[in-house]
CSV table of C-alpha atoms in Angstrom, one decimal:
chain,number,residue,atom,x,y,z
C,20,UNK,CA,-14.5,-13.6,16.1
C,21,UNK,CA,-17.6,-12.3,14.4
C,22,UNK,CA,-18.3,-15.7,12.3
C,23,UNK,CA,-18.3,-17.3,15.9
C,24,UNK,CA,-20.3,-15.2,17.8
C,25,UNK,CA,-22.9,-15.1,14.8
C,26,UNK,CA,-23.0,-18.6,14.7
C,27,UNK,CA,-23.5,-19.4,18.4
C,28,UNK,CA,-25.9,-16.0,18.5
C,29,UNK,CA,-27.9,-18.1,15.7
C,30,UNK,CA,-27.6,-21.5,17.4
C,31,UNK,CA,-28.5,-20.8,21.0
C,32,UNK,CA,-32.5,-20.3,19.9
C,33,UNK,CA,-32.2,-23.9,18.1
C,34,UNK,CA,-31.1,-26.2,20.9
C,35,UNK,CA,-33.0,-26.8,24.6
C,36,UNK,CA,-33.0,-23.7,27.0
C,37,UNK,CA,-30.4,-25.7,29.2
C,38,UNK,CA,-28.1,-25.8,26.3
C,39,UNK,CA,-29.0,-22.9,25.0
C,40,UNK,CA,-27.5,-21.0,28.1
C,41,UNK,CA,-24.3,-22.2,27.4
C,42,UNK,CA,-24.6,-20.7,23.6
C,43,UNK,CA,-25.0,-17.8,24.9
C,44,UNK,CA,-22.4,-17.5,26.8
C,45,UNK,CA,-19.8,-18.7,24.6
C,46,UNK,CA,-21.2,-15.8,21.9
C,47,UNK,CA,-20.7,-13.5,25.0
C,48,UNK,CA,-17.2,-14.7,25.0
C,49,UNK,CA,-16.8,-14.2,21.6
C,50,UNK,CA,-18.7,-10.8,21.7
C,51,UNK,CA,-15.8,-8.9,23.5
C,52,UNK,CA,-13.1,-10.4,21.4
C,53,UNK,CA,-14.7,-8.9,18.8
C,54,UNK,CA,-14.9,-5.6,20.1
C,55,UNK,CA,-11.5,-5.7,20.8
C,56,UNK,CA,-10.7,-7.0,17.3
C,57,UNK,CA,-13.0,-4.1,15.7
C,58,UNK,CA,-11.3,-1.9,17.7
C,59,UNK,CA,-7.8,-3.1,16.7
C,60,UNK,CA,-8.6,-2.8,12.9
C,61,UNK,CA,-10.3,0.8,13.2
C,62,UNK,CA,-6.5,1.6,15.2
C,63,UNK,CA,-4.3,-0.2,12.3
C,64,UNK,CA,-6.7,0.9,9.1
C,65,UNK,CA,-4.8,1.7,6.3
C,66,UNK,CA,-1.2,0.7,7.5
C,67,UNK,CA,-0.2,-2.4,6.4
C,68,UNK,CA,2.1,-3.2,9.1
C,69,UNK,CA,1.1,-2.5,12.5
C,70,UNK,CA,2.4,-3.6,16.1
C,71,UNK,CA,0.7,-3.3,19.1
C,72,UNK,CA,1.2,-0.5,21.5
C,73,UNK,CA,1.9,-1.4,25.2
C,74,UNK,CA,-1.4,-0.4,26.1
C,75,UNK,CA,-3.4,-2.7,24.0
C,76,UNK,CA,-1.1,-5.3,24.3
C,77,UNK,CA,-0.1,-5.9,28.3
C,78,UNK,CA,-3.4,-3.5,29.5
C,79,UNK,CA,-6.4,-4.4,27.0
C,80,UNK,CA,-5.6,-8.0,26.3
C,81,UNK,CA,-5.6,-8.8,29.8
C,82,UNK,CA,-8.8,-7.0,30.6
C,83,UNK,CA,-10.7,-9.1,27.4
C,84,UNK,CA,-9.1,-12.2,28.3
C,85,UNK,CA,-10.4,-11.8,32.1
C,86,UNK,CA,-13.7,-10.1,30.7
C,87,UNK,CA,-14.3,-13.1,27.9
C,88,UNK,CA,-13.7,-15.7,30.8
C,89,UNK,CA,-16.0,-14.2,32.9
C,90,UNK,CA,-19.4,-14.7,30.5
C,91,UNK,CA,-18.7,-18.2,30.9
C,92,UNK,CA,-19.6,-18.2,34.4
C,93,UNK,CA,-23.1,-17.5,36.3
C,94,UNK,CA,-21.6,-13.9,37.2
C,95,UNK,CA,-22.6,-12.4,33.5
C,96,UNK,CA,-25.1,-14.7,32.8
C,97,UNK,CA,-27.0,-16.6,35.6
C,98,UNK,CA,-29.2,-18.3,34.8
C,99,UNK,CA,-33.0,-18.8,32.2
C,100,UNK,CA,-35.5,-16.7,33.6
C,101,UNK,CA,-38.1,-16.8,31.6
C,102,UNK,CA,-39.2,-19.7,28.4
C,103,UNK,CA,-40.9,-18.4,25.4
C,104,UNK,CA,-44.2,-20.6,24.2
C,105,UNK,CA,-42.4,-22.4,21.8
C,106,UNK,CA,-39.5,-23.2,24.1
C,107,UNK,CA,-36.6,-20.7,23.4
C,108,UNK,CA,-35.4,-18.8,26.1
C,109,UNK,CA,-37.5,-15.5,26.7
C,110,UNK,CA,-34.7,-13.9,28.8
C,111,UNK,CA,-31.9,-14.4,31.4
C,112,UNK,CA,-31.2,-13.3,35.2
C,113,UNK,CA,-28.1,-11.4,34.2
C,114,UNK,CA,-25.2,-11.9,36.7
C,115,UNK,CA,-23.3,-8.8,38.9
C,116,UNK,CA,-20.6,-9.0,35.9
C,117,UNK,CA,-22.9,-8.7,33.4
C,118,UNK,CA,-22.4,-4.5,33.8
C,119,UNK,CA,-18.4,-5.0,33.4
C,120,UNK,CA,-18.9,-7.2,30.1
C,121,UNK,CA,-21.4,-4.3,28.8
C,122,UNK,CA,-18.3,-1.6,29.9
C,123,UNK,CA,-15.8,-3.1,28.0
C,124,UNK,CA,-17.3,-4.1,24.9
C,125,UNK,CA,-19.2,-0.8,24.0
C,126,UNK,CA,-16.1,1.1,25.7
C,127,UNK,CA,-13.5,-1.2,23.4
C,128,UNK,CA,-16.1,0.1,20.0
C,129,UNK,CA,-16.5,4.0,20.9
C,130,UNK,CA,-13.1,3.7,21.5
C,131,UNK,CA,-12.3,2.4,18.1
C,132,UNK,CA,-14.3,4.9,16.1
C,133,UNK,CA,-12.7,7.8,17.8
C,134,UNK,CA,-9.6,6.6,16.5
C,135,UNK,CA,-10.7,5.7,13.0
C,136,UNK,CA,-12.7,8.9,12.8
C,137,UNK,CA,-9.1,10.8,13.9
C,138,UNK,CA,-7.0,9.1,11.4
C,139,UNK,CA,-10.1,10.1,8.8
C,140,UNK,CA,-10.2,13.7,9.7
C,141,UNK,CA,-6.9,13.8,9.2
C,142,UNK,CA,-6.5,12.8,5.4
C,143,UNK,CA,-8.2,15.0,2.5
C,144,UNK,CA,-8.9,13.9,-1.1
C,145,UNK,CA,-8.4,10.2,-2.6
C,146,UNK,CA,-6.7,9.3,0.6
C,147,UNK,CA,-10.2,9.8,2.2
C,148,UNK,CA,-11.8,7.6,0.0
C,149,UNK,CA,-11.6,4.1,2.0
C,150,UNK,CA,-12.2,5.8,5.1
C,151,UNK,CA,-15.6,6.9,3.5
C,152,UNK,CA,-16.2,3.4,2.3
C,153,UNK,CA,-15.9,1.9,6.1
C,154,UNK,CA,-17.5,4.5,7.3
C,155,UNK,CA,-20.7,3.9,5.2
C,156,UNK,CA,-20.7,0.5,5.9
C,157,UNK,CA,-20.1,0.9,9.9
C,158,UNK,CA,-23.4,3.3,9.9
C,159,UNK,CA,-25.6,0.6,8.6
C,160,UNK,CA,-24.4,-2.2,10.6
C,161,UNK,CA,-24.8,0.1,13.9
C,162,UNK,CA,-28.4,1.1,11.9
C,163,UNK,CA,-29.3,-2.5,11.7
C,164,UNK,CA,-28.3,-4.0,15.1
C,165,UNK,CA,-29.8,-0.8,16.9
C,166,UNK,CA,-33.6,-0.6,14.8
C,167,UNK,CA,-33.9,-5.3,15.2
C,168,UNK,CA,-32.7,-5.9,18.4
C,169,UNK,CA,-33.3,-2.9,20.0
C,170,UNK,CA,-35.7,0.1,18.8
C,171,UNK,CA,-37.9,-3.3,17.7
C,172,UNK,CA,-37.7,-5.6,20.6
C,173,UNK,CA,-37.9,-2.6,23.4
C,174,UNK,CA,-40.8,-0.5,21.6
C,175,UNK,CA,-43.0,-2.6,19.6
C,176,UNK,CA,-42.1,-6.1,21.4
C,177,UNK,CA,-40.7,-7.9,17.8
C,178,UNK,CA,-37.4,-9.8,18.7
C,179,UNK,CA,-37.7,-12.2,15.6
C,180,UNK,CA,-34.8,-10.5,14.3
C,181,UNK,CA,-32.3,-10.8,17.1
C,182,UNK,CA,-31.7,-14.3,15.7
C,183,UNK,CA,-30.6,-12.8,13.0
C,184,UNK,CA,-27.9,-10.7,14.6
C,185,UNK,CA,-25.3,-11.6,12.7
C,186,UNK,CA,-26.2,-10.6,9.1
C,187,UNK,CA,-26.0,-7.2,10.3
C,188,UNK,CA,-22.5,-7.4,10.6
C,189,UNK,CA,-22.4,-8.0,6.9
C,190,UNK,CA,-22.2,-4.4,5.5
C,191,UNK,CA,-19.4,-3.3,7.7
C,192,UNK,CA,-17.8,-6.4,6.5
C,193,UNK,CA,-18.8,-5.8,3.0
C,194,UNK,CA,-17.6,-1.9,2.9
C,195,UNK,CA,-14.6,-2.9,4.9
C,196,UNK,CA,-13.7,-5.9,2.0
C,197,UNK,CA,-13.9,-3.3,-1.1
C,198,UNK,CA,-12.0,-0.6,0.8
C,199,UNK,CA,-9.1,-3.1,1.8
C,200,UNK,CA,-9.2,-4.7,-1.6
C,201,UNK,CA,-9.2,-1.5,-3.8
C,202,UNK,CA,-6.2,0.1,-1.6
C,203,UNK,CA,-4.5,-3.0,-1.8
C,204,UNK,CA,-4.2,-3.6,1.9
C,205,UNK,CA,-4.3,-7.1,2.0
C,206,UNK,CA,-3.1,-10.1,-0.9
C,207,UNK,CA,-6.3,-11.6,-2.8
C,208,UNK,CA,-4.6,-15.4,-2.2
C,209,UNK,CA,-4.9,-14.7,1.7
C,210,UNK,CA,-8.5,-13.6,1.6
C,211,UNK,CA,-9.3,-16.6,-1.0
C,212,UNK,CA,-7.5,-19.0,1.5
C,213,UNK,CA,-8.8,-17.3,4.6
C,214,UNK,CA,-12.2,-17.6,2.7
C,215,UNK,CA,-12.1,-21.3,2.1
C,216,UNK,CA,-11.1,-22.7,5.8
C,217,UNK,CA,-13.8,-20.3,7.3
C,218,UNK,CA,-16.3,-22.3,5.3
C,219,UNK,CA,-15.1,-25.6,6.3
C,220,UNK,CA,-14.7,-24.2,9.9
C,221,UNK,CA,-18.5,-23.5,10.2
C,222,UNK,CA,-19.9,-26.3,8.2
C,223,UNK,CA,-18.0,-29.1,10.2
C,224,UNK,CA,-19.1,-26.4,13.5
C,225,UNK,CA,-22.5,-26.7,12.2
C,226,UNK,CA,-22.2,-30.2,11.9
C,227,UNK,CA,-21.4,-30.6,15.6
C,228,UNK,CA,-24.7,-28.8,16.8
C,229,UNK,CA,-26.9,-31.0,15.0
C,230,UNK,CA,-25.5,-34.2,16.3
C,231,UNK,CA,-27.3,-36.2,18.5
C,232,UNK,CA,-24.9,-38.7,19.5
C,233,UNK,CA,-21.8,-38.3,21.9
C,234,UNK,CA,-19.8,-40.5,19.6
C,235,UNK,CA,-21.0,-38.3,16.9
C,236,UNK,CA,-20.2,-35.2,18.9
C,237,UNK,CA,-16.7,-36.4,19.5
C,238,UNK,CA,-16.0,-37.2,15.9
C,239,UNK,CA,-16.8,-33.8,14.3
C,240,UNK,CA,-15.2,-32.1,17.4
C,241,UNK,CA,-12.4,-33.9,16.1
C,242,UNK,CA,-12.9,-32.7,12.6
C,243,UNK,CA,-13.2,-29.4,13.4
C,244,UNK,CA,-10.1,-29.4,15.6
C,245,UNK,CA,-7.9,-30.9,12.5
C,246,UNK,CA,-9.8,-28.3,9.6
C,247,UNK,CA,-8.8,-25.5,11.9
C,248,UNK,CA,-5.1,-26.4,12.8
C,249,UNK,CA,-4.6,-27.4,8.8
C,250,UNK,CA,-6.6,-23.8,8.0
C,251,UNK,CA,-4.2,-22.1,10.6
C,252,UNK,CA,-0.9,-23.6,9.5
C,253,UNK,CA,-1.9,-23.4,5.3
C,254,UNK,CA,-3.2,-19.8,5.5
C,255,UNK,CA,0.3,-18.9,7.5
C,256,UNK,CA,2.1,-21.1,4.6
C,257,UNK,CA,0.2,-18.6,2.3
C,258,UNK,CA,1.0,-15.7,4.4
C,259,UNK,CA,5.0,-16.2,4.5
C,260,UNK,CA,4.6,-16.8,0.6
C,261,UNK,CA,3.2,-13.4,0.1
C,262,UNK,CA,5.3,-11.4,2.6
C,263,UNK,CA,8.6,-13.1,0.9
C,264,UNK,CA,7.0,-11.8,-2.4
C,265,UNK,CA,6.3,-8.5,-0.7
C,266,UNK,CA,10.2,-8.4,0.3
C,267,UNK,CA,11.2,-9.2,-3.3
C,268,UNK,CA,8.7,-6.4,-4.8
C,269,UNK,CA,10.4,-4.0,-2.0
C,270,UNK,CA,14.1,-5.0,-2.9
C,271,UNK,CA,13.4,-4.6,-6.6
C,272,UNK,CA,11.9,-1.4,-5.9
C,273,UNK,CA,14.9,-0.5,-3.6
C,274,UNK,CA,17.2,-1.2,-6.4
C,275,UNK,CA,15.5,1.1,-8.9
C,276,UNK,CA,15.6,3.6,-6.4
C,277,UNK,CA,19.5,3.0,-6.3
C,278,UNK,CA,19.7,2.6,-9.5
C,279,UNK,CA,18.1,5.8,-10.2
C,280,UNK,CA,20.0,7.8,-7.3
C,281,UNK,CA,23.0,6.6,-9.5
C,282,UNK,CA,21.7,8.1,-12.6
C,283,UNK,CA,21.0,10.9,-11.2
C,284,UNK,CA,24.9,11.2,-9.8
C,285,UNK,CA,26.2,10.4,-13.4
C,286,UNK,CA,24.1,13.3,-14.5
C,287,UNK,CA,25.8,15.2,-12.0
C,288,UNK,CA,29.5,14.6,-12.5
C,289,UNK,CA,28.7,14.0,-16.4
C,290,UNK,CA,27.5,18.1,-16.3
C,291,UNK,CA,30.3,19.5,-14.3
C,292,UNK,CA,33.0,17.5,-16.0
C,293,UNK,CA,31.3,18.6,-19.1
C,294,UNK,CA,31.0,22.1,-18.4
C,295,UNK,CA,35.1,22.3,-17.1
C,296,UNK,CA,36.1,20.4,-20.8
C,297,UNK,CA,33.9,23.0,-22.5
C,298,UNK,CA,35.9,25.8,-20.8
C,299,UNK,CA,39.1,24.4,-21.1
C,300,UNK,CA,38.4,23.6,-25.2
C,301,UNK,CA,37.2,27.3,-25.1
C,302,UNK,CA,40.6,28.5,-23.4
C,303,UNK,CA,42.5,26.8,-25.9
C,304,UNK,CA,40.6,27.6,-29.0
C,305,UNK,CA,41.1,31.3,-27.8
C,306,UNK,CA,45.2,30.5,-27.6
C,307,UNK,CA,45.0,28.7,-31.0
C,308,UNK,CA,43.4,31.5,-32.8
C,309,UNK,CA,45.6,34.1,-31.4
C,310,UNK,CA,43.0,35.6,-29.1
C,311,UNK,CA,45.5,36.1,-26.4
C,312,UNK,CA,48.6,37.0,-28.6
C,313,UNK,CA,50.6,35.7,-31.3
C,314,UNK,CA,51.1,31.5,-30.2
C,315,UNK,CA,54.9,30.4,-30.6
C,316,UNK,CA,55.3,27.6,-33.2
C,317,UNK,CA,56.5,25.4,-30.8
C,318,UNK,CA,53.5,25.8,-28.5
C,319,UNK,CA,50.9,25.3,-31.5
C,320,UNK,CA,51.1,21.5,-32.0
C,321,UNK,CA,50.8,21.3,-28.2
C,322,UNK,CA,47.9,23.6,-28.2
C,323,UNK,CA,45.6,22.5,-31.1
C,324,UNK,CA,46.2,18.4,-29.6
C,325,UNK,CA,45.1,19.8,-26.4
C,326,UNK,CA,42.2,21.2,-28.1
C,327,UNK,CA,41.0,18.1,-30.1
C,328,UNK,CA,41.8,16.0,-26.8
C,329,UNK,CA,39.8,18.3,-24.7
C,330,UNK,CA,36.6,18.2,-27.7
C,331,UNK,CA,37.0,14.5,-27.2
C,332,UNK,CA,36.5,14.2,-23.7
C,333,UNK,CA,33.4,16.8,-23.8
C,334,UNK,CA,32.2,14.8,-26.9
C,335,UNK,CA,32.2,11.3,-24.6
C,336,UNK,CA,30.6,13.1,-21.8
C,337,UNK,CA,27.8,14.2,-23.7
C,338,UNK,CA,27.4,10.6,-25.3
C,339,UNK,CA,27.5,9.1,-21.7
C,340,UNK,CA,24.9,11.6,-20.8
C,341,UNK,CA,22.5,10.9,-23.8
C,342,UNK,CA,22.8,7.5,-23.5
C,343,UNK,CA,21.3,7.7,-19.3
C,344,UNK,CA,18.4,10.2,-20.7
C,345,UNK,CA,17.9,7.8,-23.8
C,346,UNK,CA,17.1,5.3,-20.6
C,347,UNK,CA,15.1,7.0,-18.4
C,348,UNK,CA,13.6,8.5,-21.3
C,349,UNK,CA,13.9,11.8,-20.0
C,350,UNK,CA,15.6,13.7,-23.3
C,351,UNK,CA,14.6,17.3,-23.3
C,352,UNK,CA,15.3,19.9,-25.5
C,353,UNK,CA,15.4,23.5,-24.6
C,354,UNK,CA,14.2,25.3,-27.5
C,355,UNK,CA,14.9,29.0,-28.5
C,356,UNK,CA,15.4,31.8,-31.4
C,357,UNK,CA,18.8,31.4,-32.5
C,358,UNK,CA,20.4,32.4,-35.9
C,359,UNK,CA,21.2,29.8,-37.3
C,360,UNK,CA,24.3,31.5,-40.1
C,361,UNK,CA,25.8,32.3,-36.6
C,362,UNK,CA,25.7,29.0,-35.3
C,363,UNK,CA,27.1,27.4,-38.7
C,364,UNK,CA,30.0,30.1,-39.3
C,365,UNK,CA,30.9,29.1,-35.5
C,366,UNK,CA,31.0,25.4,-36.3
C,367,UNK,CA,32.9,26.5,-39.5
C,368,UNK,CA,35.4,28.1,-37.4
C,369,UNK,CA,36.4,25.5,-34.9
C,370,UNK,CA,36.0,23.0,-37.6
C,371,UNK,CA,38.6,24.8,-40.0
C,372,UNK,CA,42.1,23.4,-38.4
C,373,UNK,CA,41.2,19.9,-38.4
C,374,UNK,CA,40.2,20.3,-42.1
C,375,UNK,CA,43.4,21.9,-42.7
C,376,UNK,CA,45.2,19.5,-41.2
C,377,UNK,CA,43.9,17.0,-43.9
C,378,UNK,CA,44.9,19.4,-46.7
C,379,UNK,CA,41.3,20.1,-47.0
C,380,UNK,CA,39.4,23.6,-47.6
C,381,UNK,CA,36.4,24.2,-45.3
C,382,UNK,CA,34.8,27.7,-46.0
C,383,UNK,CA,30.9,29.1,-45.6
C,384,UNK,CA,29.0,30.7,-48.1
C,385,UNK,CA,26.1,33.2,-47.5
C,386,UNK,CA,24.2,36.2,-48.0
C,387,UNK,CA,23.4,39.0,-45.7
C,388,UNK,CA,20.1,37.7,-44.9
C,389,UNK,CA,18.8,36.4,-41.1
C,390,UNK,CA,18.3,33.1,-40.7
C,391,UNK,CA,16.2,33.0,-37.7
C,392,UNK,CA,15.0,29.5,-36.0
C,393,UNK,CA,13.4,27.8,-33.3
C,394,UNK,CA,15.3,24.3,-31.9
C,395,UNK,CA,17.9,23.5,-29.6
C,396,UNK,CA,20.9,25.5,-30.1
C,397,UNK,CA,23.1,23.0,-28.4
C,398,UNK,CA,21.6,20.1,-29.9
C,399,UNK,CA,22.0,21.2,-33.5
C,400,UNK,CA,25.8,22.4,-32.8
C,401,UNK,CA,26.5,19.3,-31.2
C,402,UNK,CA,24.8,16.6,-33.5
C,403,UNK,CA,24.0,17.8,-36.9
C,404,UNK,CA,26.3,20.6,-37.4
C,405,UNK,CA,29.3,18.8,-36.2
C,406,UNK,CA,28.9,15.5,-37.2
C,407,UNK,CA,28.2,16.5,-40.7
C,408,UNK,CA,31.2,18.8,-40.5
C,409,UNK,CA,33.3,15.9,-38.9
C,410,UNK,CA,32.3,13.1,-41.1
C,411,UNK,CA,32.9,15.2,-44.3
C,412,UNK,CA,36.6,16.0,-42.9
C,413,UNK,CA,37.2,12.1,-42.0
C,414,UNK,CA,35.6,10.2,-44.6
């Protein structure tokens, strides 16, 4: 909307007044589509998928649509008042509508900032950050447009500028660019598309306003009616590519998610099933070694399998359960004093049947000294002390 209204802004002071009228009412057309437009993105900014509300879509739309119509008529715009030495139009009767089309325009802008400066107020730190960057660029657009065509023109009489109109737009659209480029709001393949049928739109567009001919006329009519359908349809063929890419990042994403959610429930029942063998290996160590009376014979056999069995299990668990933090890469070790004769004549002592077992002797050997360290109690029980214990006994 803004590359239209600049470029029939820029033409209407190149062709006669006559035609020149018509200019200007077709950039007054595309003047409050713009608004509306500008007011639409300052609503949607940041989200990346917005649907219009009721309001703007069944109460604003029709008053643009009616608005836009009515600057193509004598009732915004009647008719040249005045011609410049050189020709160009010095200025225009304006029409009783002209008021409605200055209404909704500046009411469709304020109304936009309001909402964008809400949404702004409402975020804090590196959230703010684009928010900044469009609002930088918004103050010097508005700085521009309000010092050339009106502080200049109304004051000190210059109005070489107003031609010019449209290049103040650029820093808004600059600002606005970098902000929804650096957040990632929109794919770089779109904007390059996007990009590449604007600048065929408004060269075969400029073509048309410097032909002479009616047969010429026609022709690049023509041409610019086929460049825009083909831009329309390819830059929706690039869209579609990039929102079914966008659904295969988000299902891939999803999927970690579930895989993660399922880690975290292996985790889970790995711990508690864990924790249950541990006390159940503990209950019958304590019934092996006598702790609750003297074991019948008969019993034993049953008792120590059940012990090794139960080991077993709580050995498997705890593989399981390395194995998913080997993955995620989440190991951690919880590291504290320990005495470490303590945690070896322990490992001896549940060690001791199975070595037996094997007609083997397994005894401990040491002084009366502390032997005080820092590590993972756990860790060491479980994979040094007992696998070399377990090894020595098996191979």
């Amino acid at each position: 909307m803004t590359a239209f209204w600049g470029t029939l802004t820029y033409a209407e002071y190149r062709v006669p007044p006559d035609l020149g009228l018509w200019f200007l009412r077709a950039s007054l057309f595309f003047a409050v589509w713009q608004a509306y437009s500008l007011y639409l993105f300052f609503a949607a900014f940041p989200e990346r998928d917005y649907t219009l509300q009721f309001v703007q879509r069944y109460v604003l739309v029709p008053i643009v649509a009616m608005t836009s119509l009515l600057t193509l008529t004598p009732y915004v715009l009647d008719h040249v008042a005045q011609l410049a030495p050189n020709g160009s139009i010095a200025s225009i009767k304006n029409g009783p509508a002209f008021l409605l089309f200055g209404i909704v325009s500046v009411t469709l802008v304020i109304w936009g900032l309001v909402v964008f400066f809400q949404k702004m107020n409402a975020v804090h730190g590196v959230a703010r950050r684009p928010y900044v960057e469009i609002q930088i660029g918004t103050f010097l657009t508005f700085a521009f447009i309000i010092t050339f065509n009106f502080i200049l023109p109304a004051f000190f009489s210059v109005a070489i500028f107003v031609v010019f109109s449209s290049l103040f737009v650029f820093p808004f659209i600059a600002f606005a660019s970098y902000a929804i480029l650096r957040e990632n709001l929109f794919n770089i393949k779109v904007i390059a598309t996007s990009t590449l049928v604007f600048i065929l739109a408004i060269i075969s567009f400029s073509e048309i306003i410097f032909s002479d001919t009616l047969p010429l006329i026609f022709f690049r009519t023509s041409v610019f009616i086929l460049i825009l359908i083909f831009g329309i349809n390819l830059i929706k063929s690039v869209i579609r590519e990039v929102e079914q890419r966008e659904k295969i990042q988000k299902l891939a994403e999803e999927l970690e998610k579930t895989n993660e959610r399922q880690e975290g429930l292996i985790h889970f029942i790995g711990h508690e099933v864990k924790g249950f063998l541990t006390k159940a290996a503990g209950t019958f160590a304590s019934l092996s070694e006598g702790d609750f009376g003297t074991l019948p014979e008969t019993m034993r056999p049953l008792v120590e399998h059940a012990l090794a069995e139960t080991r077993q299990g709580a050995d498997s668990v705890a593989t399981i359960l390395k194995a998913a933090n080997l993955k995620k890469g989440t190991v951690t070790y919880v590291k504290e004093p320990f005495d470490l004769k303590a945690l070896v004549a322990d490992a001896v002592d549940k060690e001791k049947m199975a070595a037996e077992k094997k007609g083997l002797a397994l005894t401990l050997t040491a002084d009366d000294a502390e032997y005080q360290m820092t590590g993972d109690r756990a860790q060491i029980n479980d994979h040094v002390l007992r696998n070399l214990i377990d090894n020595s006994i098996n191979y």
